[in-house]
């Protein structure tokens, strides 16, 4: 909990933070989080499933890391461990801002957006957005004022007093993102935030997320199934292997920022994509075959 | 409102069948009295019936309120402290595997002929109904939602307050609704088995004295009161659980 004075300044005034101008900024400083040899074995009624195995991964301050891998390779499991919801097997280590943390000690230190939006149907949009602030003990009135200024930026102006069932899928996803942003932590974990959206909405949301990220300067670890999305968003793309999930490769994406959507059709982009696709397809095939054997 | 219309229609059809049965089968009044004479009995004995109703409602209402609050608190404590569930739940289930009415003689011995024994039985019956529903509702909360709040640093109490209770509200209110009718039934049956006053007592006595009009009048007053109480709970349900 004892963040340095510098951290506080950053998190208290997200709007005054300067735009992250690219990799020079992102690569500065020691990693915000560092995972070493993380393994997780599930033991459900005697049947052992190794979800992830020997995962090493570090995220630098301000860095946007995207994580791709076949379905069931343990991406969500990794997030659950990093957010403190699951204990990793003994032997692995997690360093958060230089300090070793494990299991429950991590609860409340990173801002986690699960695969589903999990909005509470009985709360208005604004009261859903401030839920983390309420958990932190802020008065609801104060929390609402803090959230109110973000509605414009999140494209939700005018919907503060609506209920979640009155929103479209893309809007619900933005509310969930806003909830995650309002829980001001330096590391954000986003688990397939745009997975359920149609292609067009998705592209809009990606551009919008990049804009927000550049203004708010948080480190982001972002899970996706979509290679285009991974490259377009990330400073670095990390590919995981089929289960048990290991880190297969990690590739810096040196496309200039701010990125224009047309970047996805440039030769540089396509070259990176071809590289990554090869690795990903190999793993998807493995995961597909192993499902075949079982079925 | 449409439901009220159907209800009126249903009552009207039963009334017609009732009168038709009397006419076709030439039933004597002690088997099935004409509705008009039941109406007459309600009118002429109204103050007497209302005294009975008041006694029954007091028993049913007190037992219902105490039972419901206790049940919700108990279910909550079980969610917060799983050990309580493991120890106490089997006991509760064992007690309720016997019809509540079977405890009537014991209750009369322990708490006497007055309202206390009746209230105890209603607490047991209504409480169990609410308890089963509340526990089920509190426990079947989406684990992912619980994890989300945990990731924000929320403890079990905060999760119960912010997530479990509201999420369980529909189940709890279903329990409360079913318990209303059960409370009335148990109160009346308990009064029939031994009481100084109440609709159950009136039903018992008028059967003994072969006063069938009074018997029918008491039955109609009792069922009307149950339906009104149930209707109030339906309205509360819609108000409280607006998001469903
Ligand atoms: N609580 C659990 N108990 C037992 N096994 C689990 C549990 N959670 C996950 N698993 C298993 O661990 C493996 C990895 O699951 P995980 O949800 O992390 O995959 P994923 O990479 O997020 O998949 P997707 O891309 O489909 O979301 C799966 O085989 C899953 O069955
Ligand atoms: Mg997943």
Coordinates of C-alpha atoms and ligand atoms in Angstrom, one line a residue:
Chain A
X1 CA 0.0 0.0 0.0
X2 CA 2.9 2.3 0.7
X3 CA 3.3 3.8 -2.8
X4 CA 6.0 6.4 -3.2
X5 CA 5.1 10.1 -3.3
X6 CA 5.6 10.1 -7.0
X7 CA 3.0 7.4 -7.6
X8 CA 0.4 9.3 -5.6
X9 CA 0.9 12.4 -7.7
X10 CA 0.5 10.4 -10.8
X11 CA -2.7 8.6 -9.7
X12 CA -4.3 11.6 -8.1
X13 CA -4.1 13.7 -11.2
X14 CA -4.7 11.5 -14.2
X15 CA -5.8 14.4 -16.3
X16 CA -2.6 16.3 -15.9
X17 CA -0.5 13.4 -16.9
X18 CA 1.3 14.1 -20.2
X19 CA 0.7 11.9 -23.2
X20 CA 3.0 9.0 -23.3
X21 CA 5.0 9.8 -26.3
X22 CA 6.2 6.4 -27.2
X23 CA 8.7 3.8 -26.2
X24 CA 11.3 6.0 -24.8
X25 CA 8.9 6.8 -21.9
X26 CA 7.5 3.3 -21.7
X27 CA 10.9 1.6 -21.3
X28 CA 12.1 3.8 -18.5
X29 CA 12.2 2.5 -15.0
X30 CA 12.2 -0.9 -13.4
X31 CA 9.2 -3.2 -14.1
X32 CA 5.9 -2.4 -12.4
X33 CA 5.3 -6.1 -12.2
X34 CA 7.6 -9.0 -12.7
X35 CA 6.4 -12.7 -12.8
X36 CA 9.0 -15.4 -12.4
X37 CA 8.4 -19.1 -13.0
X38 CA 4.7 -18.9 -12.2
X39 CA 2.9 -22.3 -12.4
X40 CA -0.7 -23.1 -11.6
X41 CA -2.1 -26.6 -11.2
X42 CA -5.8 -27.1 -10.8
X43 CA -6.8 -30.2 -8.9
X44 CA -10.5 -30.8 -9.5
X45 CA -11.6 -34.1 -8.0
X46 CA -8.3 -35.8 -8.3
X47 CA -7.7 -34.7 -11.9
X48 CA -4.7 -32.4 -12.2
X49 CA -4.7 -29.8 -14.8
X50 CA -1.6 -27.7 -15.3
X51 CA -3.1 -24.4 -16.5
X52 CA 0.1 -22.3 -16.8
X53 CA 3.7 -23.4 -16.4
X54 CA 6.9 -21.5 -15.7
X55 CA 5.6 -18.1 -16.9
X56 CA 8.1 -15.3 -16.9
X57 CA 6.8 -11.9 -17.7
X58 CA 7.6 -8.3 -16.9
X59 CA 5.6 -5.1 -17.6
X60 CA 7.4 -1.8 -17.6
X61 CA 5.7 1.4 -16.2
X62 CA 3.4 2.9 -18.8
X63 CA 3.8 -0.1 -21.1
X64 CA 0.9 -1.6 -23.0
X65 CA 1.4 -5.4 -23.3
X66 CA -1.0 -7.6 -25.2
X67 CA -1.3 -11.2 -24.5
X68 CA -2.5 -13.7 -27.1
X69 CA -2.8 -17.5 -27.0
X70 CA -5.2 -20.3 -27.8
X71 CA -8.4 -20.7 -25.8
X72 CA -7.9 -22.4 -22.5
X73 CA -4.2 -21.8 -22.4
X74 CA -4.4 -20.1 -19.0
X75 CA -4.6 -16.4 -19.8
X76 CA -7.5 -15.7 -17.4
X77 CA -5.8 -17.9 -14.9
X78 CA -2.7 -15.7 -15.1
X79 CA -4.8 -12.6 -14.5
X80 CA -6.5 -14.2 -11.5
X81 CA -3.1 -14.9 -10.0
X82 CA -1.8 -11.4 -10.7
X83 CA -4.9 -9.8 -9.2
X84 CA -4.6 -11.9 -6.1
X85 CA -7.7 -14.0 -6.6
X86 CA -5.8 -17.3 -7.1
X87 CA -2.7 -18.6 -5.4
X88 CA 0.0 -19.8 -7.8
X89 CA 1.9 -23.0 -7.0
X90 CA 4.8 -22.7 -4.7
X91 CA 8.1 -21.9 -6.4
X92 CA 6.8 -19.0 -8.5
X93 CA 7.5 -15.4 -7.6
X94 CA 5.7 -12.1 -8.2
X95 CA 7.4 -8.8 -7.6
X96 CA 5.0 -5.8 -7.6
X97 CA 6.9 -2.4 -7.8
X98 CA 10.0 -4.2 -6.6
X99 CA 8.4 -5.9 -3.6
X100 CA 7.6 -9.6 -3.5
X101 CA 3.9 -10.2 -3.1
X102 CA 1.9 -13.4 -3.2
X103 CA -1.7 -14.5 -3.3
X104 CA -4.1 -12.4 -1.2
X105 CA -1.5 -9.7 -0.7
X106 CA -2.1 -8.6 -4.3
X107 CA -5.9 -8.0 -3.8
X108 CA -6.6 -4.4 -4.2
X109 CA -3.3 -3.5 -5.8
X110 CA -4.1 -3.9 -9.5
X111 CA -7.2 -2.9 -11.4
X112 CA -8.8 -5.9 -12.9
X113 CA -11.4 -6.1 -15.6
X114 CA -12.7 -9.6 -16.0
X115 CA -13.9 -11.2 -19.2
X116 CA -17.5 -10.4 -18.6
X117 CA -18.7 -6.9 -17.8
X118 CA -20.3 -8.0 -14.5
X119 CA -22.3 -4.8 -14.1
X120 CA -24.8 -4.9 -11.3
X121 CA -28.3 -4.7 -12.8
X122 CA -29.8 -2.9 -9.8
X123 CA -27.2 -0.1 -9.9
X124 CA -27.3 2.9 -12.2
X125 CA -24.5 3.3 -14.7
X126 CA -22.8 5.9 -12.5
X127 CA -23.1 3.8 -9.4
X128 CA -21.7 0.8 -11.2
X129 CA -18.7 2.9 -12.3
X130 CA -17.9 4.0 -8.7
X131 CA -18.2 0.6 -7.1
X132 CA -14.4 0.3 -6.5
X133 CA -14.3 3.8 -5.0
X134 CA -17.1 2.8 -2.6
X135 CA -15.2 -0.3 -1.6
X136 CA -12.3 2.0 -0.8
X137 CA -14.6 3.8 1.6
X138 CA -15.2 7.0 -0.4
X139 CA -18.6 8.6 0.1
X140 CA -21.0 7.9 -2.7
X141 CA -21.5 11.6 -3.5
X142 CA -17.8 12.3 -3.7
X143 CA -17.3 9.2 -5.8
X144 CA -20.1 10.2 -8.2
X145 CA -18.5 13.7 -8.7
X146 CA -15.2 12.0 -9.5
X147 CA -16.9 9.7 -12.0
X148 CA -19.0 12.4 -13.5
X149 CA -16.1 14.2 -15.2
X150 CA -15.2 11.0 -17.0
X151 CA -18.6 10.3 -18.7
X152 CA -17.8 12.6 -21.6
X153 CA -14.4 11.0 -22.3
X154 CA -15.9 7.5 -22.1
X155 CA -18.7 8.4 -24.6
X156 CA -21.4 7.9 -21.9
X157 CA -22.5 11.4 -21.3
X158 CA -26.2 11.5 -20.6
X159 CA -26.4 7.9 -19.5
X160 CA -25.3 8.3 -15.9
X161 CA -28.7 7.5 -14.5
X162 CA -29.6 4.7 -16.9
X163 CA -29.5 1.0 -15.8
X164 CA -27.2 -1.4 -17.5
X165 CA -29.9 -3.3 -19.3
X166 CA -30.7 -0.1 -21.1
X167 CA -27.3 0.1 -22.7
X168 CA -25.8 -1.5 -25.8
X169 CA -23.0 -4.1 -25.5
X170 CA -20.3 -1.5 -26.4
X171 CA -21.6 0.9 -23.9
X172 CA -21.7 -1.7 -21.2
X173 CA -18.1 -2.5 -21.9
X174 CA -17.2 1.2 -21.6
X175 CA -18.9 1.3 -18.2
X176 CA -16.9 -1.7 -17.1
X177 CA -13.7 0.0 -18.4
X178 CA -14.6 3.2 -16.6
X179 CA -15.1 1.2 -13.4
X180 CA -11.6 -0.2 -14.0
X181 CA -10.1 3.2 -14.6
X182 CA -11.7 4.7 -11.6
X183 CA -10.0 2.1 -9.4
X184 CA -6.8 4.1 -9.9
X185 CA -3.9 1.6 -9.9
X186 CA -0.8 1.8 -11.9
X187 CA -1.4 -1.6 -13.5
X188 CA -4.5 -2.5 -15.3
X189 CA -5.5 -6.1 -16.4
X190 CA -8.0 -6.2 -19.2
X191 CA -9.3 -9.6 -20.1
X192 CA -10.7 -9.6 -23.6
X193 CA -12.6 -6.3 -23.1
X194 CA -13.7 -6.1 -26.7
X195 CA -14.2 -9.9 -27.3
X196 CA -18.0 -9.7 -27.6
X197 CA -18.2 -6.6 -29.8
X198 CA -18.8 -6.5 -33.5
X199 CA -15.8 -5.7 -35.7
X200 CA -16.8 -2.0 -36.4
X201 CA -17.4 -1.2 -32.7
X202 CA -14.3 -3.0 -31.8
X203 CA -12.1 -0.8 -34.0
X204 CA -13.7 2.3 -32.6
X205 CA -13.1 1.1 -29.1
X206 CA -9.5 0.2 -29.8
X207 CA -8.7 3.8 -31.0
X208 CA -10.6 5.2 -28.1
X209 CA -8.7 3.0 -25.6
X210 CA -5.4 4.1 -27.0
X211 CA -6.4 7.7 -26.6
X212 CA -7.4 7.1 -23.0
X213 CA -4.3 5.2 -22.2
X214 CA -2.1 7.9 -23.6
X215 CA -3.8 10.5 -21.4
X216 CA -4.0 8.4 -18.2
X217 CA -0.6 6.7 -18.4
X218 CA -1.2 3.4 -16.8
X219 CA 0.5 0.1 -17.5
X220 CA -1.8 -2.3 -19.3
X221 CA -1.8 -6.0 -19.7
X222 CA -4.4 -6.8 -22.2
X223 CA -5.7 -10.3 -23.3
X224 CA -7.1 -10.7 -26.8
X225 CA -7.8 -13.4 -29.4
X226 CA -7.4 -11.0 -32.2
X227 CA -3.8 -10.6 -33.6
X228 CA -4.6 -7.4 -35.4
X229 CA -5.9 -6.0 -32.1
X230 CA -2.8 -7.2 -30.2
X231 CA -0.4 -5.5 -32.7
X232 CA -2.4 -2.3 -33.1
X233 CA -2.6 -1.7 -29.4
X234 CA 0.5 -3.1 -27.9
X235 CA 4.0 -1.9 -27.3
X236 CA 4.7 -5.6 -27.1
X237 CA 2.9 -8.7 -28.0
X238 CA 3.3 -11.8 -25.9
X239 CA 2.2 -15.1 -27.3
X240 CA 1.4 -18.0 -25.0
X241 CA 1.6 -21.7 -25.9
X242 CA -1.3 -24.2 -25.8
X243 CA -2.0 -25.6 -22.3
X244 CA 0.0 -25.8 -20.1
X245 CA 0.5 -22.1 -21.0
X246 CA 4.0 -20.9 -21.3
X247 CA 5.4 -17.8 -22.9
X248 CA 6.2 -18.7 -26.5
X249 CA 7.5 -15.4 -27.6
X250 CA 7.5 -11.7 -26.8
X251 CA 7.8 -9.2 -29.6
X252 CA 8.3 -5.5 -29.4
X253 CA 6.0 -3.6 -31.8
X254 CA 7.9 -0.5 -32.9
X255 CA 5.1 1.0 -35.0
X256 CA 5.0 4.8 -34.3
X257 CA 2.4 6.3 -32.0
X258 CA -0.1 7.8 -32.1
X259 CA -1.3 5.0 -34.4
X260 CA -3.7 5.6 -37.1
X261 CA -6.2 2.8 -37.9
X262 CA -4.6 2.6 -41.4
X263 CA -1.5 1.3 -39.9
X264 CA -3.0 -2.2 -40.1
X265 CA -2.6 -2.2 -43.9
X266 CA 1.1 -1.1 -43.9
X267 CA 3.8 -3.6 -44.9
X268 CA 5.5 -3.2 -41.5
X269 CA 2.3 -4.2 -39.8
X270 CA 1.7 -7.1 -42.1
X271 CA 5.2 -8.4 -41.7
X272 CA 4.8 -8.4 -37.9
X273 CA 1.4 -10.1 -38.3
X274 CA 2.8 -12.8 -40.5
X275 CA 5.5 -13.6 -37.9
X276 CA 3.0 -13.7 -35.0
X277 CA 0.4 -15.7 -36.9
X278 CA 2.8 -18.5 -37.6
X279 CA 3.5 -18.9 -33.9
X280 CA -0.1 -18.5 -32.9
X281 CA -1.4 -21.0 -35.5
X282 CA 1.1 -23.6 -34.4
X283 CA -0.2 -23.3 -30.8
X284 CA -3.9 -23.2 -31.8
X285 CA -3.3 -26.3 -33.8
X286 CA -1.8 -28.1 -30.8
X287 CA -4.6 -27.1 -28.6
X288 CA -7.1 -28.2 -31.2
X289 CA -5.5 -31.6 -31.6
X290 CA -5.3 -32.2 -27.9
X291 CA -9.1 -31.4 -27.7
X292 CA -9.6 -33.9 -30.5
X293 CA -7.9 -36.7 -28.5
X294 CA -10.0 -36.1 -25.5
X295 CA -13.3 -35.8 -27.4
Chain B
X1 CA -54.6 -4.9 -13.0
X2 CA -55.3 -7.6 -15.6
X3 CA -54.5 -10.1 -12.8
X4 CA -57.2 -8.6 -10.6
X5 CA -59.6 -9.0 -13.5
X6 CA -58.8 -12.7 -13.9
X7 CA -59.1 -13.1 -10.1
X8 CA -62.6 -11.6 -10.2
X9 CA -63.6 -13.8 -13.1
X10 CA -62.3 -16.9 -11.3
X11 CA -64.3 -16.1 -8.2
X12 CA -67.4 -15.4 -10.3
X13 CA -67.1 -18.8 -12.1
X14 CA -66.6 -20.6 -8.8
X15 CA -69.7 -18.8 -7.5
X16 CA -71.8 -19.9 -10.5
X17 CA -70.6 -23.5 -10.2
X18 CA -71.4 -23.4 -6.5
X19 CA -75.0 -22.2 -7.0
X20 CA -75.5 -24.6 -10.0
X21 CA -74.3 -27.6 -7.9
X22 CA -76.8 -26.7 -5.1
X23 CA -79.7 -26.4 -7.7
X24 CA -78.8 -29.5 -9.8
X25 CA -78.0 -31.9 -7.0
X26 CA -80.5 -30.4 -4.5
X27 CA -77.8 -30.2 -1.9
X28 CA -79.0 -29.4 1.7
X29 CA -77.5 -26.3 3.3
X30 CA -75.3 -28.2 5.7
X31 CA -73.4 -29.7 2.7
X32 CA -73.3 -26.5 0.7
X33 CA -75.2 -23.4 1.8
X34 CA -76.3 -20.8 -0.8
X35 CA -73.8 -18.0 -1.2
X36 CA -76.4 -15.4 -0.2
X37 CA -76.8 -17.0 3.2
X38 CA -73.0 -17.1 3.7
X39 CA -73.0 -13.4 2.8
X40 CA -75.7 -12.9 5.3
X41 CA -73.8 -14.7 8.0
X42 CA -70.7 -12.6 7.3
X43 CA -72.8 -9.5 7.6
X44 CA -74.6 -10.4 10.8
X45 CA -71.5 -11.8 12.6
X46 CA -69.1 -9.2 11.2
X47 CA -67.8 -7.9 14.5
X48 CA -67.3 -11.4 15.9
X49 CA -65.4 -12.5 12.7
X50 CA -63.2 -9.4 12.8
X51 CA -62.2 -10.1 16.4
X52 CA -61.2 -13.6 15.3
X53 CA -59.4 -12.2 12.3
X54 CA -57.5 -9.7 14.4
X55 CA -56.3 -12.5 16.7
X56 CA -55.3 -14.7 13.8
X57 CA -53.5 -11.8 12.0
X58 CA -51.6 -10.9 15.2
X59 CA -50.3 -14.4 15.5
X60 CA -49.5 -14.8 11.8
X61 CA -48.0 -11.3 11.5
X62 CA -45.8 -11.6 14.6
X63 CA -44.6 -15.1 13.8
X64 CA -44.0 -14.1 10.2
X65 CA -42.0 -11.0 11.0
X66 CA -39.8 -12.6 13.7
X67 CA -39.4 -15.8 11.6
X68 CA -38.5 -13.9 8.4
X69 CA -35.9 -11.6 10.1
X70 CA -34.3 -14.5 12.0
X71 CA -34.2 -16.6 8.8
X72 CA -32.5 -13.9 6.8
X73 CA -30.0 -13.2 9.5
X74 CA -29.3 -16.9 9.9
X75 CA -28.8 -17.4 6.2
X76 CA -26.5 -14.3 6.1
X77 CA -24.4 -15.6 9.0
X78 CA -24.1 -19.0 7.1
X79 CA -22.8 -17.3 4.0
X80 CA -20.3 -15.2 6.1
X81 CA -19.2 -18.1 8.3
X82 CA -19.4 -21.5 6.5
X83 CA -18.9 -23.4 9.7
X84 CA -22.3 -22.1 11.0
X85 CA -23.9 -23.6 7.9
X86 CA -22.2 -27.0 8.4
X87 CA -23.4 -27.2 12.1
X88 CA -26.7 -25.4 12.1
X89 CA -28.3 -26.3 8.7
X90 CA -28.7 -30.0 9.4
X91 CA -30.5 -29.2 12.6
X92 CA -32.9 -26.9 10.9
X93 CA -33.6 -29.3 8.1
X94 CA -34.1 -32.1 10.7
X95 CA -36.6 -30.0 12.6
X96 CA -38.5 -29.2 9.5
X97 CA -38.6 -32.7 8.1
X98 CA -41.7 -33.2 10.3
X99 CA -44.8 -31.1 9.6
X100 CA -44.8 -28.1 11.8
X101 CA -48.3 -29.1 13.1
X102 CA -46.7 -32.1 14.7
X103 CA -45.1 -29.7 17.2
X104 CA -48.5 -28.3 18.2
X105 CA -49.0 -30.4 21.4
X106 CA -45.4 -29.6 22.5
X107 CA -45.9 -25.9 21.9
X108 CA -49.1 -25.9 23.8
X109 CA -47.4 -27.6 26.8
X110 CA -44.4 -25.2 26.6
X111 CA -46.1 -21.9 25.8
X112 CA -49.7 -22.4 26.9
X113 CA -53.0 -21.8 25.2
X114 CA -52.4 -18.1 24.5
X115 CA -50.9 -16.6 21.4
X116 CA -47.3 -17.5 22.3
X117 CA -47.6 -21.1 21.3
X118 CA -49.2 -20.2 18.0
X119 CA -46.6 -17.6 17.3
X120 CA -43.8 -20.1 17.9
X121 CA -45.3 -22.4 15.3
X122 CA -45.6 -19.7 12.7
X123 CA -42.0 -18.6 13.4
X124 CA -40.9 -22.1 12.6
X125 CA -43.0 -22.5 9.5
X126 CA -42.5 -19.1 8.0
X127 CA -38.9 -18.9 9.1
X128 CA -38.0 -22.1 7.3
X129 CA -39.6 -21.1 4.1
X130 CA -37.8 -17.8 4.0
X131 CA -34.5 -19.4 5.2
X132 CA -34.4 -21.9 2.4
X133 CA -35.0 -19.3 -0.3
X134 CA -32.6 -16.7 1.3
X135 CA -29.8 -19.2 1.6
X136 CA -30.2 -20.4 -1.9
X137 CA -30.3 -16.8 -3.2
X138 CA -27.3 -15.7 -1.2
X139 CA -25.2 -18.6 -2.2
X140 CA -26.0 -18.7 -5.9
X141 CA -24.4 -15.4 -6.5
X142 CA -22.1 -15.3 -9.6
X143 CA -18.6 -16.2 -8.3
X144 CA -17.1 -13.9 -10.9
X145 CA -18.9 -10.9 -9.4
X146 CA -17.6 -11.9 -5.9
X147 CA -14.1 -12.0 -7.4
X148 CA -14.5 -8.6 -9.0
X149 CA -15.3 -7.1 -5.6
X150 CA -12.5 -9.0 -4.0
X151 CA -10.1 -7.7 -6.6
X152 CA -11.0 -4.2 -5.4
X153 CA -10.1 -5.2 -1.9
X154 CA -13.6 -5.9 -0.6
X155 CA -14.1 -8.2 2.4
X156 CA -16.9 -10.7 3.1
X157 CA -19.2 -8.2 4.8
X158 CA -18.9 -5.6 2.1
X159 CA -19.5 -8.3 -0.5
X160 CA -22.6 -9.5 1.3
X161 CA -23.9 -6.0 1.5
X162 CA -23.1 -4.7 -2.0
X163 CA -23.6 -7.9 -4.0
X164 CA -25.1 -10.9 -2.2
X165 CA -28.1 -9.2 -0.5
X166 CA -29.3 -7.3 -3.6
X167 CA -28.7 -10.4 -5.8
X168 CA -30.6 -12.6 -3.4
X169 CA -33.5 -10.2 -3.1
X170 CA -35.7 -11.9 -5.7
X171 CA -35.3 -15.2 -4.0
X172 CA -35.8 -13.7 -0.6
X173 CA -39.0 -12.0 -1.7
X174 CA -40.3 -15.2 -3.2
X175 CA -39.7 -16.9 0.1
X176 CA -41.4 -14.0 1.9
X177 CA -44.4 -14.3 -0.4
X178 CA -44.8 -18.1 0.0
X179 CA -44.4 -17.6 3.8
X180 CA -47.3 -15.2 4.0
X181 CA -49.8 -17.9 3.0
X182 CA -48.0 -20.5 5.1
X183 CA -48.2 -18.2 8.1
X184 CA -52.0 -17.9 7.8
X185 CA -52.5 -21.6 7.3
X186 CA -50.3 -22.5 10.3
X187 CA -51.9 -19.8 12.5
X188 CA -55.4 -21.1 11.7
X189 CA -54.5 -24.8 12.1
X190 CA -52.7 -24.1 15.4
X191 CA -55.8 -22.2 16.7
X192 CA -58.0 -25.2 15.8
X193 CA -55.8 -27.4 17.9
X194 CA -56.1 -25.2 21.0
X195 CA -56.6 -21.5 21.5
X196 CA -58.9 -18.9 23.2
X197 CA -59.6 -16.9 20.1
X198 CA -58.9 -16.5 16.4
X199 CA -60.5 -17.7 13.1
X200 CA -59.2 -21.2 13.7
X201 CA -61.0 -21.3 17.0
X202 CA -64.2 -20.0 15.3
X203 CA -63.9 -22.7 12.6
X204 CA -63.4 -25.4 15.3
X205 CA -66.2 -24.3 17.5
X206 CA -68.8 -23.8 14.8
X207 CA -68.0 -27.3 13.5
X208 CA -68.6 -28.6 17.0
X209 CA -71.9 -26.7 17.2
X210 CA -73.0 -27.6 13.7
X211 CA -73.2 -23.9 12.6
X212 CA -72.1 -24.3 9.0
X213 CA -72.9 -20.8 8.0
X214 CA -70.4 -19.4 10.6
X215 CA -67.9 -22.0 9.5
X216 CA -68.1 -20.9 5.9
X217 CA -68.1 -17.2 6.8
X218 CA -64.8 -17.8 8.8
X219 CA -63.3 -19.6 5.9
X220 CA -64.1 -16.9 3.4
X221 CA -62.7 -14.2 5.8
X222 CA -59.5 -16.2 6.3
X223 CA -58.9 -16.8 2.6
X224 CA -59.7 -13.2 1.7
X225 CA -57.2 -11.9 4.2
X226 CA -54.5 -14.3 2.9
X227 CA -55.1 -13.2 -0.6
X228 CA -54.8 -9.5 0.3
X229 CA -51.5 -10.1 2.2
X230 CA -50.2 -12.1 -0.7
X231 CA -51.2 -9.3 -3.1
X232 CA -49.3 -6.7 -1.0
X233 CA -46.2 -8.9 -1.2
X234 CA -46.5 -9.1 -5.0
X235 CA -46.6 -5.3 -5.2
X236 CA -43.6 -5.0 -2.9
X237 CA -41.8 -7.5 -5.1
X238 CA -42.3 -5.4 -8.2
X239 CA -41.2 -2.2 -6.4
X240 CA -38.1 -3.7 -4.9
X241 CA -36.9 -5.9 -7.7
X242 CA -37.4 -3.5 -10.5
X243 CA -34.5 -4.7 -12.6
X244 CA -35.9 -8.2 -13.3
Ligands
LIG1 N1 -11.2 -23.1 -11.1 C1 -10.7 -24.0 -12.0 N2 -10.7 -25.3 -11.7 C2 -10.2 -26.2 -12.5 N3 -9.7 -25.9 -13.7 C3 -9.7 -24.6 -14.1 C4 -10.2 -23.6 -13.3 N4 -10.1 -22.4 -13.9 C5 -9.5 -22.7 -15.1 N5 -9.3 -24.0 -15.2 C6 -8.7 -24.7 -16.4 O1 -7.5 -24.0 -16.7 C7 -7.3 -23.9 -18.1 C8 -7.1 -22.4 -18.4 O2 -8.2 -21.7 -18.2 P1 -8.3 -20.1 -18.5 O3 -9.7 -19.7 -18.2 O4 -7.2 -19.4 -17.8 O5 -8.1 -20.1 -20.1 P2 -8.1 -18.8 -21.1 O6 -6.8 -18.8 -21.7 O7 -8.5 -17.6 -20.4 O8 -9.2 -19.2 -22.2 P3 -10.2 -18.3 -23.0 O9 -9.3 -17.7 -24.0 O10 -11.1 -19.2 -23.6 O11 -10.8 -17.3 -22.1 C9 -8.6 -24.4 -18.7 O12 -8.2 -25.7 -19.2 C10 -9.6 -24.5 -17.6 O13 -10.4 -25.7 -17.8
LIG2 MG1 -10.1 -16.3 -20.5

